Structures are given as C-alpha cells and as structure tokens.
Amino acid sequence: MATEVKVPTLGESVTEATVGQWLKKPGEAVKADEAIVSLETDKVAVDVPAPVAGTLGDIIAKEGDTVNVGALLAMINEGASAGAAAPAPAAKAEAAAPAPTASAPAPVADEEDGGSLTLSPAVRRLVLEHGLDPSKIKGTGKDGRLTKDDVQAAVATGTAKAAAAAPATAAPVAVPAAGPGRSQERVKMTRLRQTVAKRLKSAQETAALLTTFNDVDMSAVIEARAKYKDLFEKKHGVRLGFMGFFTKAVTMALKDIPAVNAQIEGDEIVYNNFADISVAVSAPNGLVVPVIRNAESMSVAEIEKTIGMYGKKAKDGLLTMEDMKGGTFTISNGGVFGSLMSTPIINPPQSAVLGLHRIEDRPVVVNGQIVVRPMMYLALSYDHRMIDGREAVTFLVAVKNAIEDPTRLLIDL
C-alpha cells in the first residue's frame, strides 16, 4: 500500500513553496513523522514529515520545483510491502559469487552521498572551500544537520580537519578548476532570498527613505550587564544581552513619538497602540525577523527570553510563519558581525528600522576632558512620507538617553 505525501498548509496567504532539499532518497526507510523534505516559503523553511512509516518511493517534485499547497510530493510504500521491495536487488546480487564483497562498500558510498546531499548549497560551498570532511563536524541544526555557523565555528577554532580519503580522487578534478582562479558556481536563489530582494527593492522604490545617525556611550549598560549578568542568568535562565536594553528603550521612545510606530495604508495613517518589535536573528538560510509581540508590556528579562527562544528556533529551522507575521518596528544588530555603520532599509509596511553596530573604544569629550569610552553608532532609517526629521531625531535621542542612563528604563523617562 502506498501513501501520498502532499504539500501541507503553509500559513495564511501562503499558497506555494519551493522544494528546497530532499532529506531522504528513494528506497530509504522512513519513520512516521520523520522529516523527509524541506520546503522553502517566502519567509521560512518548512520540513514535511512522513505521514506513515515505510520506504520512500517515487519522488514527484524535484528540488527547485515550485509546488502549490496540496500538491503531490512523493509516495511512501508502507509496511511489509516496502520491506519486500528493497531486498529484490540484493537477491539478484546473491546469485553471483562476489555479491557479499560487492555489496559491502555500497552502504559506505550511500552514506557519503547522503552526507553531501543533506548539506544545503551554502554549507556545501563552505565545506568545499575549506576542504573539510563534513562527517567530522558536529551539526547543531534540526536532526543534526550542519549549518553555516557549525562550519564557520569549526574553521575558526581549528577543529575541522580536511578529509583524508578525498585528495587522491578529488585532487585531479580540483586542480584544473582552481588553477586559473576564474571558476564559477551557479546556485538558484532560495525563495526566501527572492522575497527579501523584492521587498527591499520595493521599499526603496516606494518609501522616501532617509537615515539619521547618532552615537551612544555604552558604559552604563556594559557596567550594569557585568554587575548583574550572573544573577540575571541564575534567576531567569537566560543571558543578559544588550538587545533587552535597546528593545525596552525603543518601546518607550515609540510611546513618545507614535509616528515612528505608524504605517501608511492607502491615504490613511495607522497608529499602533502596541509595539510589536521585529528582531533580526541569524538562521541557516539567512537573516530572519521574528516578532516580539506587545514588547511595550514586557520586562527586560521577558524580552531576553523571547529573543533567546526565537534564536534557538531559527537555528533549528523551527520558526513558523506566525512567528514572523506583522511587526510595527524593526531592530537590526549588524554589530554582531562587526559592522561599524550602515543605512538599514525599512521592512514594509513598517515606517522605520533601528540599526545597531559594533562597540569600540573611541576618544570623546566629557566635561571638557578627552576620555576613552565604549561607543556605538546608531542609525535610524525611516520613511520621510510618514516621519518628519524632527520626530526621527527626537526618537533616536530618546533611545540614546535611555541607554546612557538605564535608570530611565525603570522610571519611564
């Protein structure tokens, strides 16, 4: 008996997806609810589980195909019939004397092929660039899959070792390609990347984008974090980071400057009486932006817990469409990647985005004296159709004041 595997419901207003990666090959045994294929939607990757246990049969939709909700992806052969189908080739091989010897290497080859097939294009590219053996790198993604962070961490720490068996076979192929230094690789854009490209270009064409800058002395926040981080983690079970402070400061500033938290719909301005803060986090397929809902009513601890939860879900590939739906304002922290300054682009239909950057010691003048302080540049990009320059600057100064004097966060100043 065969069971159909179909594209599940993907979320509100999402009707199609792209087949990203088959996690199982035809003929392989699958367990009920085991992920067998990954689909890419406009915002997230969705793993499709096997509806029953058995053996993966025919694959109908190939990697890269666009499929609609309800479309047939593959067939699963159930129960004994699935088990009976697999031994047939082995029985034929048994007729020949060398069968035991010939069949022994097959699982090893399949295992190696499977290892390479379960790598995403970006991860596979990194592995090839550094000449690594992916089986020696521990994967932290869902079901133990390797992520870009896993490979980069292995390279950075020196724990990744080049494959020992590969050079003999790979060297003759790699040398001609690498010799001229002009090799190319074509990788189809993921649906997520295509959507990001369209939305960002649309934002540039539609909104009247302008960016205003300021800098902030991080001394007080760094001191508070160093003083309380151990107690904070012990009590709340999550690390105390800078995003909790900035998110809280942003929600307070949005109350004072409501235009920054508003959006244009047709010929109307919609003012939001709540602060749903979109926070950019890193995921295996790129940056995603889950939403901290009603952040204005949260404590710093609750905000940090929510960010930590989203970070783990993003790393494991478990973010849902609902996690990223909506949002009234975005915070993007390019500082974690070393960015000194940038002009972030708004995420429509939002009207503004705050860009955070790296902290570095710089000379500044305080009370007539030149001193060294840990400084960070802040950048607020905003839709000038909606927000006036005065409002944008006032908002950014309010965030700066709250970070430089965190007591303001406690007494709502």
CSV table of C-alpha atoms in Angstrom, one decimal:
chain,number,residue,atom,x,y,z
A,1,MET,CA,0.0,0.0,0.0
A,2,ALA,CA,1.3,3.4,-0.9
A,3,THR,CA,0.6,6.7,0.9
A,4,GLU,CA,0.8,10.1,-0.7
A,5,VAL,CA,2.9,12.9,0.7
A,6,LYS,CA,1.4,16.3,-0.1
A,7,VAL,CA,2.4,19.9,0.5
A,8,PRO,CA,0.8,20.9,3.8
A,9,THR,CA,-0.9,24.2,4.7
A,10,LEU,CA,1.9,26.7,4.9
A,11,GLY,CA,0.2,29.6,6.6
A,12,GLU,CA,-2.2,32.4,6.0
A,13,SER,CA,-2.0,33.8,2.4
A,14,VAL,CA,0.9,31.4,1.5
A,15,THR,CA,-0.2,29.2,-1.4
A,16,GLU,CA,3.1,27.9,-2.8
A,17,ALA,CA,6.6,26.9,-1.9
A,18,THR,CA,9.8,25.7,-3.5
A,19,VAL,CA,11.2,22.2,-2.9
A,20,GLY,CA,14.4,23.0,-1.1
A,21,GLN,CA,16.0,19.7,-0.3
A,22,TRP,CA,15.1,16.0,-0.1
A,23,LEU,CA,16.3,14.7,3.2
A,24,LYS,CA,15.7,11.0,2.2
A,25,LYS,CA,16.3,9.1,-1.0
A,26,PRO,CA,14.0,6.7,-2.8
A,27,GLY,CA,14.3,3.3,-1.2
A,28,GLU,CA,15.3,4.6,2.2
A,29,ALA,CA,13.3,3.6,5.3
A,30,VAL,CA,11.4,6.4,7.0
A,31,LYS,CA,9.7,6.7,10.3
A,32,ALA,CA,6.3,8.2,10.9
A,33,ASP,CA,6.6,12.0,11.5
A,34,GLU,CA,10.3,11.9,10.3
A,35,ALA,CA,11.2,14.9,8.1
A,36,ILE,CA,11.7,13.8,4.5
A,37,VAL,CA,11.8,17.0,2.6
A,38,SER,CA,12.3,20.7,3.2
A,39,LEU,CA,10.1,23.3,1.5
A,40,GLU,CA,11.1,27.0,1.2
A,41,THR,CA,8.4,29.6,1.5
A,42,ASP,CA,8.7,33.4,1.3
A,43,LYS,CA,9.8,33.6,4.9
A,44,VAL,CA,10.7,30.2,6.4
A,45,ALA,CA,11.8,26.7,5.6
A,46,VAL,CA,9.2,24.1,6.4
A,47,ASP,CA,10.0,20.4,7.0
A,48,VAL,CA,7.4,18.0,5.7
A,49,PRO,CA,7.1,14.8,7.9
A,50,ALA,CA,6.3,11.3,6.6
A,51,PRO,CA,2.6,10.6,7.3
A,52,VAL,CA,3.4,6.9,7.9
A,53,ALA,CA,6.4,4.6,8.4
A,54,GLY,CA,7.7,2.7,5.4
A,55,THR,CA,10.1,3.2,2.5
A,56,LEU,CA,10.3,6.4,0.4
A,57,GLY,CA,9.0,5.6,-3.1
A,58,ASP,CA,8.8,7.8,-6.1
A,59,ILE,CA,9.7,11.4,-5.7
A,60,ILE,CA,7.3,13.5,-7.8
A,61,ALA,CA,8.5,17.0,-7.1
A,62,LYS,CA,12.2,17.6,-7.7
A,63,GLU,CA,14.5,20.0,-5.8
A,64,GLY,CA,13.9,23.6,-7.1
A,65,ASP,CA,10.3,22.8,-8.3
A,66,THR,CA,7.6,25.3,-7.3
A,67,VAL,CA,4.6,23.4,-5.7
A,68,ASN,CA,1.2,24.6,-4.5
A,69,VAL,CA,-0.5,23.6,-1.2
A,70,GLY,CA,-1.9,20.2,-1.6
A,71,ALA,CA,0.4,19.2,-4.5
A,72,LEU,CA,1.8,15.6,-4.5
A,73,LEU,CA,5.4,15.5,-3.4
A,74,ALA,CA,6.2,11.7,-3.2
A,75,MET,CA,4.9,8.3,-2.3
A,76,ILE,CA,5.7,6.2,0.7
A,77,ASN,CA,5.4,2.4,0.5
A,78,GLU,CA,4.1,1.1,3.8
A,79,GLY,CA,4.7,-1.9,6.0
A,80,ALA,CA,5.8,-5.3,4.7
A,81,SER,CA,5.4,-4.4,1.0
A,82,ALA,CA,8.0,-1.6,1.5
A,83,GLY,CA,10.4,-4.0,3.2
A,84,ALA,CA,9.8,-6.7,0.5
A,85,ALA,CA,10.6,-4.3,-2.3
A,86,ALA,CA,14.1,-3.4,-1.1
A,87,PRO,CA,15.6,-6.9,-0.9
A,88,ALA,CA,14.9,-7.7,-4.6
A,89,PRO,CA,18.2,-6.2,-5.9
A,90,ALA,CA,20.1,-8.0,-3.2
A,91,ALA,CA,18.5,-11.3,-4.1
A,92,LYS,CA,19.7,-10.9,-7.7
A,93,ALA,CA,23.2,-10.0,-6.4
A,94,GLU,CA,23.3,-13.1,-4.3
A,95,ALA,CA,23.2,-15.2,-7.4
A,96,ALA,CA,26.6,-14.0,-8.2
A,97,ALA,CA,29.5,-15.2,-6.1
A,98,PRO,CA,31.1,-11.7,-5.4
A,99,ALA,CA,27.8,-10.3,-4.0
A,100,PRO,CA,28.9,-10.1,-0.3
A,101,THR,CA,32.1,-8.3,-1.3
A,102,ALA,CA,30.5,-6.0,-3.9
A,103,SER,CA,27.6,-5.0,-1.6
A,104,ALA,CA,29.7,-4.1,1.3
A,105,PRO,CA,31.1,-0.8,0.0
A,106,ALA,CA,27.6,0.3,-1.2
A,107,PRO,CA,26.3,1.5,2.2
A,108,VAL,CA,29.5,3.5,2.7
A,109,ALA,CA,29.1,5.2,-0.7
A,110,ASP,CA,25.5,5.9,0.0
A,111,GLU,CA,26.4,7.2,3.4
A,112,GLU,CA,28.9,9.6,1.8
A,113,ASP,CA,26.5,10.7,-0.9
A,114,GLY,CA,23.7,11.1,1.7
A,115,GLY,CA,26.0,13.3,3.8
A,116,SER,CA,26.7,15.6,0.8
A,117,LEU,CA,23.0,15.6,-0.2
A,118,THR,CA,21.8,16.7,3.2
A,119,LEU,CA,24.0,19.8,3.1
A,120,SER,CA,22.4,23.0,1.9
A,121,PRO,CA,24.1,24.7,-1.0
A,122,ALA,CA,25.7,27.4,1.2
A,123,VAL,CA,27.0,24.8,3.7
A,124,ARG,CA,28.3,22.6,0.9
A,125,ARG,CA,30.1,25.5,-0.6
A,126,LEU,CA,31.9,26.3,2.7
A,127,VAL,CA,32.8,22.7,3.2
A,128,LEU,CA,34.4,22.5,-0.3
A,129,GLU,CA,36.1,25.8,0.1
A,130,HIS,CA,37.9,24.7,3.2
A,131,GLY,CA,38.4,21.1,2.1
A,132,LEU,CA,36.6,19.7,5.1
A,133,ASP,CA,35.1,16.3,5.9
A,134,PRO,CA,31.5,17.2,7.0
A,135,SER,CA,31.2,13.9,8.9
A,136,LYS,CA,33.8,15.3,11.4
A,137,ILE,CA,31.8,18.4,12.2
A,138,LYS,CA,29.0,18.2,14.7
A,139,GLY,CA,25.7,19.6,13.3
A,140,THR,CA,23.5,21.7,15.5
A,141,GLY,CA,20.7,22.2,13.1
A,142,LYS,CA,17.5,20.2,13.1
A,143,ASP,CA,18.1,16.4,13.1
A,144,GLY,CA,21.8,17.1,13.5
A,145,ARG,CA,22.1,18.8,10.1
A,146,LEU,CA,25.1,21.1,9.5
A,147,THR,CA,24.6,24.8,9.5
A,148,LYS,CA,26.9,27.6,8.2
A,149,ASP,CA,27.6,28.5,11.8
A,150,ASP,CA,28.8,25.0,12.5
A,151,VAL,CA,31.3,25.0,9.6
A,152,GLN,CA,32.5,28.5,10.3
A,153,ALA,CA,33.0,27.7,14.0
A,154,ALA,CA,34.9,24.6,13.1
A,155,VAL,CA,37.2,26.6,10.8
A,156,ALA,CA,37.6,29.4,13.4
A,157,THR,CA,38.6,27.0,16.2
A,158,GLY,CA,40.8,24.8,14.1
A,159,THR,CA,38.8,21.7,14.9
A,160,ALA,CA,37.7,21.0,11.4
A,161,LYS,CA,40.1,18.5,9.6
A,162,ALA,CA,40.4,18.0,5.9
A,163,ALA,CA,39.1,14.7,4.6
A,164,ALA,CA,41.9,12.2,4.4
A,165,ALA,CA,40.5,10.0,1.7
A,166,ALA,CA,39.3,12.7,-0.6
A,167,PRO,CA,42.6,14.1,-2.0
A,168,ALA,CA,43.5,11.1,-4.1
A,169,THR,CA,40.2,11.3,-6.0
A,170,ALA,CA,39.4,15.0,-5.7
A,171,ALA,CA,42.8,16.4,-6.5
A,172,PRO,CA,42.9,15.7,-10.2
A,173,VAL,CA,39.4,17.2,-10.6
A,174,ALA,CA,40.0,20.3,-8.4
A,175,VAL,CA,43.4,21.3,-9.7
A,176,PRO,CA,42.3,22.3,-13.3
A,177,ALA,CA,39.3,24.2,-12.0
A,178,ALA,CA,41.2,26.1,-9.3
A,179,GLY,CA,44.3,26.8,-11.4
A,180,PRO,CA,43.1,29.8,-13.4
A,181,GLY,CA,41.2,31.2,-10.4
A,182,ARG,CA,38.2,32.1,-12.5
A,183,SER,CA,35.8,29.3,-11.7
A,184,GLN,CA,32.1,30.0,-11.2
A,185,GLU,CA,29.2,28.4,-9.4
A,186,ARG,CA,25.6,29.0,-10.2
A,187,VAL,CA,23.1,28.4,-7.3
A,188,LYS,CA,19.5,29.2,-7.7
A,189,MET,CA,18.2,31.8,-5.3
A,190,THR,CA,16.1,30.5,-2.5
A,191,ARG,CA,12.5,31.6,-2.3
A,192,LEU,CA,13.4,33.5,0.9
A,193,ARG,CA,16.2,35.4,-0.8
A,194,GLN,CA,14.0,36.2,-3.8
A,195,THR,CA,11.3,37.6,-1.5
A,196,VAL,CA,13.9,39.6,0.5
A,197,ALA,CA,15.2,41.0,-2.8
A,198,LYS,CA,11.8,42.0,-4.0
A,199,ARG,CA,10.7,43.6,-0.7
A,200,LEU,CA,13.8,45.6,-0.2
A,201,LYS,CA,13.8,46.9,-3.7
A,202,SER,CA,10.1,47.7,-3.3
A,203,ALA,CA,10.9,49.7,-0.1
A,204,GLN,CA,13.5,51.7,-2.0
A,205,GLU,CA,11.1,52.5,-4.8
A,206,THR,CA,8.0,53.2,-2.7
A,207,ALA,CA,9.2,54.9,0.5
A,208,ALA,CA,11.1,58.2,0.8
A,209,LEU,CA,14.0,56.7,2.7
A,210,LEU,CA,16.2,58.8,4.9
A,211,THR,CA,18.7,57.8,7.6
A,212,THR,CA,19.7,59.8,10.7
A,213,PHE,CA,22.7,58.9,12.9
A,214,ASN,CA,23.8,59.3,16.5
A,215,ASP,CA,26.3,57.6,18.8
A,216,VAL,CA,25.7,56.3,22.2
A,217,ASP,CA,28.1,55.7,25.2
A,218,MET,CA,27.6,52.1,26.2
A,219,SER,CA,29.5,52.5,29.6
A,220,ALA,CA,26.4,52.3,31.8
A,221,VAL,CA,24.8,49.4,30.1
A,222,ILE,CA,28.1,47.5,30.0
A,223,GLU,CA,28.6,48.1,33.7
A,224,ALA,CA,25.1,47.0,34.6
A,225,ARG,CA,25.4,43.9,32.5
A,226,ALA,CA,28.8,43.0,34.1
A,227,LYS,CA,27.4,43.6,37.6
A,228,TYR,CA,24.2,41.6,37.2
A,229,LYS,CA,24.6,39.1,34.4
A,230,ASP,CA,25.3,36.1,36.7
A,231,LEU,CA,22.4,36.8,39.0
A,232,PHE,CA,20.2,37.5,35.9
A,233,GLU,CA,21.0,34.2,34.3
A,234,LYS,CA,20.6,32.3,37.5
A,235,LYS,CA,17.2,33.8,38.1
A,236,HIS,CA,15.8,33.9,34.6
A,237,GLY,CA,17.7,31.1,32.8
A,238,VAL,CA,18.8,33.3,30.0
A,239,ARG,CA,21.8,35.6,29.4
A,240,LEU,CA,21.5,39.3,29.8
A,241,GLY,CA,22.4,40.9,26.5
A,242,PHE,CA,22.2,44.4,25.0
A,243,MET,CA,19.1,43.7,22.9
A,244,GLY,CA,16.9,43.7,26.0
A,245,PHE,CA,18.0,47.2,26.9
A,246,PHE,CA,17.6,48.5,23.4
A,247,THR,CA,14.2,46.9,22.8
A,248,LYS,CA,12.9,48.4,26.1
A,249,ALA,CA,14.4,51.8,25.2
A,250,VAL,CA,12.7,51.6,21.7
A,251,THR,CA,9.3,50.8,23.1
A,252,MET,CA,9.5,53.8,25.5
A,253,ALA,CA,10.6,56.1,22.6
A,254,LEU,CA,7.7,54.8,20.4
A,255,LYS,CA,5.2,55.9,23.1
A,256,ASP,CA,6.7,59.4,22.9
A,257,ILE,CA,6.9,59.5,19.1
A,258,PRO,CA,4.0,57.5,17.8
A,259,ALA,CA,4.6,58.4,14.2
A,260,VAL,CA,7.7,56.1,14.2
A,261,ASN,CA,5.4,53.2,15.1
A,262,ALA,CA,2.8,54.0,12.5
A,263,GLN,CA,2.3,53.0,8.9
A,264,ILE,CA,0.7,54.2,5.7
A,265,GLU,CA,-2.3,52.3,4.3
A,266,GLY,CA,-3.6,53.9,1.2
A,267,ASP,CA,-4.5,57.5,2.1
A,268,GLU,CA,-4.7,56.8,5.8
A,269,ILE,CA,-2.1,56.7,8.6
A,270,VAL,CA,-2.5,53.8,11.0
A,271,TYR,CA,-1.2,54.5,14.5
A,272,ASN,CA,-0.4,51.3,16.5
A,273,ASN,CA,-1.1,51.5,20.3
A,274,PHE,CA,1.2,48.5,20.8
A,275,ALA,CA,4.9,47.8,20.0
A,276,ASP,CA,5.5,44.5,18.1
A,277,ILE,CA,9.2,44.6,17.6
A,278,SER,CA,10.8,42.7,14.7
A,279,VAL,CA,14.3,41.5,15.7
A,280,ALA,CA,16.7,40.2,13.1
A,281,VAL,CA,18.2,36.9,14.1
A,282,SER,CA,20.6,34.6,12.1
A,283,ALA,CA,19.3,31.4,10.7
A,284,PRO,CA,21.0,28.7,8.5
A,285,ASN,CA,19.3,30.2,5.3
A,286,GLY,CA,20.0,33.8,6.2
A,287,LEU,CA,18.6,36.5,8.5
A,288,VAL,CA,15.0,36.2,9.5
A,289,VAL,CA,12.9,38.6,11.5
A,290,PRO,CA,10.6,37.1,14.2
A,291,VAL,CA,8.3,39.5,16.1
A,292,ILE,CA,8.3,40.2,19.9
A,293,ARG,CA,4.6,40.9,20.4
A,294,ASN,CA,3.5,43.5,22.9
A,295,ALA,CA,7.1,44.3,23.8
A,296,GLU,CA,6.0,47.5,25.5
A,297,SER,CA,4.4,45.5,28.3
A,298,MET,CA,7.4,43.2,28.8
A,299,SER,CA,10.3,43.4,31.2
A,300,VAL,CA,13.9,43.2,30.0
A,301,ALA,CA,14.0,39.6,31.3
A,302,GLU,CA,10.9,38.7,29.3
A,303,ILE,CA,12.3,40.3,26.2
A,304,GLU,CA,15.6,38.4,26.5
A,305,LYS,CA,13.8,35.1,27.0
A,306,THR,CA,11.7,35.7,23.9
A,307,ILE,CA,14.8,36.7,21.8
A,308,GLY,CA,16.6,33.6,23.1
A,309,MET,CA,13.7,31.4,22.2
A,310,TYR,CA,13.5,32.8,18.7
A,311,GLY,CA,17.3,32.4,18.2
A,312,LYS,CA,17.1,28.7,19.1
A,313,LYS,CA,14.1,28.1,16.8
A,314,ALA,CA,15.9,29.9,14.0
A,315,LYS,CA,19.0,27.8,14.4
A,316,ASP,CA,16.9,24.6,14.5
A,317,GLY,CA,14.8,25.7,11.5
A,318,LEU,CA,11.6,25.7,13.5
A,319,LEU,CA,10.4,29.3,13.0
A,320,THR,CA,6.9,29.5,11.7
A,321,MET,CA,5.1,32.0,9.6
A,322,GLU,CA,3.2,33.1,12.7
A,323,ASP,CA,6.5,33.9,14.4
A,324,MET,CA,7.3,36.5,11.7
A,325,LYS,CA,3.9,37.8,10.9
A,326,GLY,CA,3.3,41.5,11.5
A,327,GLY,CA,5.7,43.8,13.4
A,328,THR,CA,5.5,47.6,13.8
A,329,PHE,CA,9.2,48.4,14.1
A,330,THR,CA,12.5,46.6,13.4
A,331,ILE,CA,15.8,46.4,15.3
A,332,SER,CA,18.7,45.0,13.3
A,333,ASN,CA,22.0,44.4,15.0
A,334,GLY,CA,24.8,44.4,12.4
A,335,GLY,CA,27.3,44.9,15.2
A,336,VAL,CA,27.5,41.2,16.0
A,337,PHE,CA,29.1,40.8,12.5
A,338,GLY,CA,31.5,43.7,13.0
A,339,SER,CA,29.6,46.5,11.2
A,340,LEU,CA,30.7,50.0,12.2
A,341,MET,CA,27.9,51.9,10.4
A,342,SER,CA,25.2,51.2,7.9
A,343,THR,CA,21.9,52.6,6.5
A,344,PRO,CA,19.4,49.8,7.1
A,345,ILE,CA,16.3,49.5,4.9
A,346,ILE,CA,12.8,49.5,6.3
A,347,ASN,CA,10.7,46.4,6.3
A,348,PRO,CA,7.4,47.4,4.7
A,349,PRO,CA,4.8,48.3,5.7
A,350,GLN,CA,6.8,49.5,8.7
A,351,SER,CA,8.0,53.0,8.7
A,352,ALA,CA,11.3,52.8,10.5
A,353,VAL,CA,14.2,50.5,11.4
A,354,LEU,CA,16.9,51.0,14.0
A,355,GLY,CA,20.4,49.7,13.1
A,356,LEU,CA,22.8,48.8,15.9
A,357,HIS,CA,26.6,48.5,15.3
A,358,ARG,CA,29.7,47.3,16.9
A,359,ILE,CA,31.0,48.8,20.2
A,360,GLU,CA,34.5,50.2,20.1
A,361,ASP,CA,36.6,52.4,22.3
A,362,ARG,CA,36.8,55.9,21.0
A,363,PRO,CA,38.1,59.2,22.4
A,364,VAL,CA,35.2,61.5,23.4
A,365,VAL,CA,35.0,64.8,25.3
A,366,VAL,CA,33.2,64.6,28.7
A,367,ASN,CA,33.1,67.6,31.0
A,368,GLY,CA,35.9,69.3,29.0
A,369,GLN,CA,38.2,66.2,29.2
A,370,ILE,CA,39.1,63.8,26.5
A,371,VAL,CA,38.3,60.3,27.7
A,372,VAL,CA,38.1,56.8,26.1
A,373,ARG,CA,34.5,55.4,26.1
A,374,PRO,CA,32.9,52.3,24.5
A,375,MET,CA,30.8,53.9,21.8
A,376,MET,CA,28.3,52.6,19.3
A,377,TYR,CA,26.8,54.3,16.2
A,378,LEU,CA,23.0,54.2,15.9
A,379,ALA,CA,21.2,54.6,12.6
A,380,LEU,CA,17.5,55.2,12.2
A,381,SER,CA,16.2,54.7,8.6
A,382,TYR,CA,12.7,56.0,8.2
A,383,ASP,CA,10.0,56.8,5.6
A,384,HIS,CA,10.1,60.5,5.3
A,385,ARG,CA,6.5,60.5,3.9
A,386,MET,CA,5.4,59.4,7.4
A,387,ILE,CA,8.0,60.7,9.8
A,388,ASP,CA,9.4,64.2,9.9
A,389,GLY,CA,13.1,64.8,10.5
A,390,ARG,CA,12.4,66.3,13.9
A,391,GLU,CA,10.5,63.2,15.0
A,392,ALA,CA,13.2,60.9,13.8
A,393,VAL,CA,16.0,62.8,15.6
A,394,THR,CA,13.9,63.1,18.8
A,395,PHE,CA,13.2,59.3,18.7
A,396,LEU,CA,16.9,58.5,18.3
A,397,VAL,CA,17.9,60.9,21.1
A,398,ALA,CA,15.4,59.3,23.4
A,399,VAL,CA,16.9,55.8,22.7
A,400,LYS,CA,20.4,57.2,23.3
A,401,ASN,CA,19.4,58.9,26.6
A,402,ALA,CA,17.8,55.7,27.9
A,403,ILE,CA,20.9,53.6,27.0
A,404,GLU,CA,23.3,56.1,28.5
A,405,ASP,CA,21.2,56.2,31.7
A,406,PRO,CA,19.4,52.9,32.1
A,407,THR,CA,17.6,54.2,35.2
A,408,ARG,CA,15.3,55.9,32.8
A,409,LEU,CA,14.1,52.4,31.8
A,410,LEU,CA,12.9,51.8,35.3
A,411,ILE,CA,11.1,55.1,35.9
A,412,ASP,CA,9.7,55.6,32.3
A,413,LEU,CA,11.6,58.7,31.4
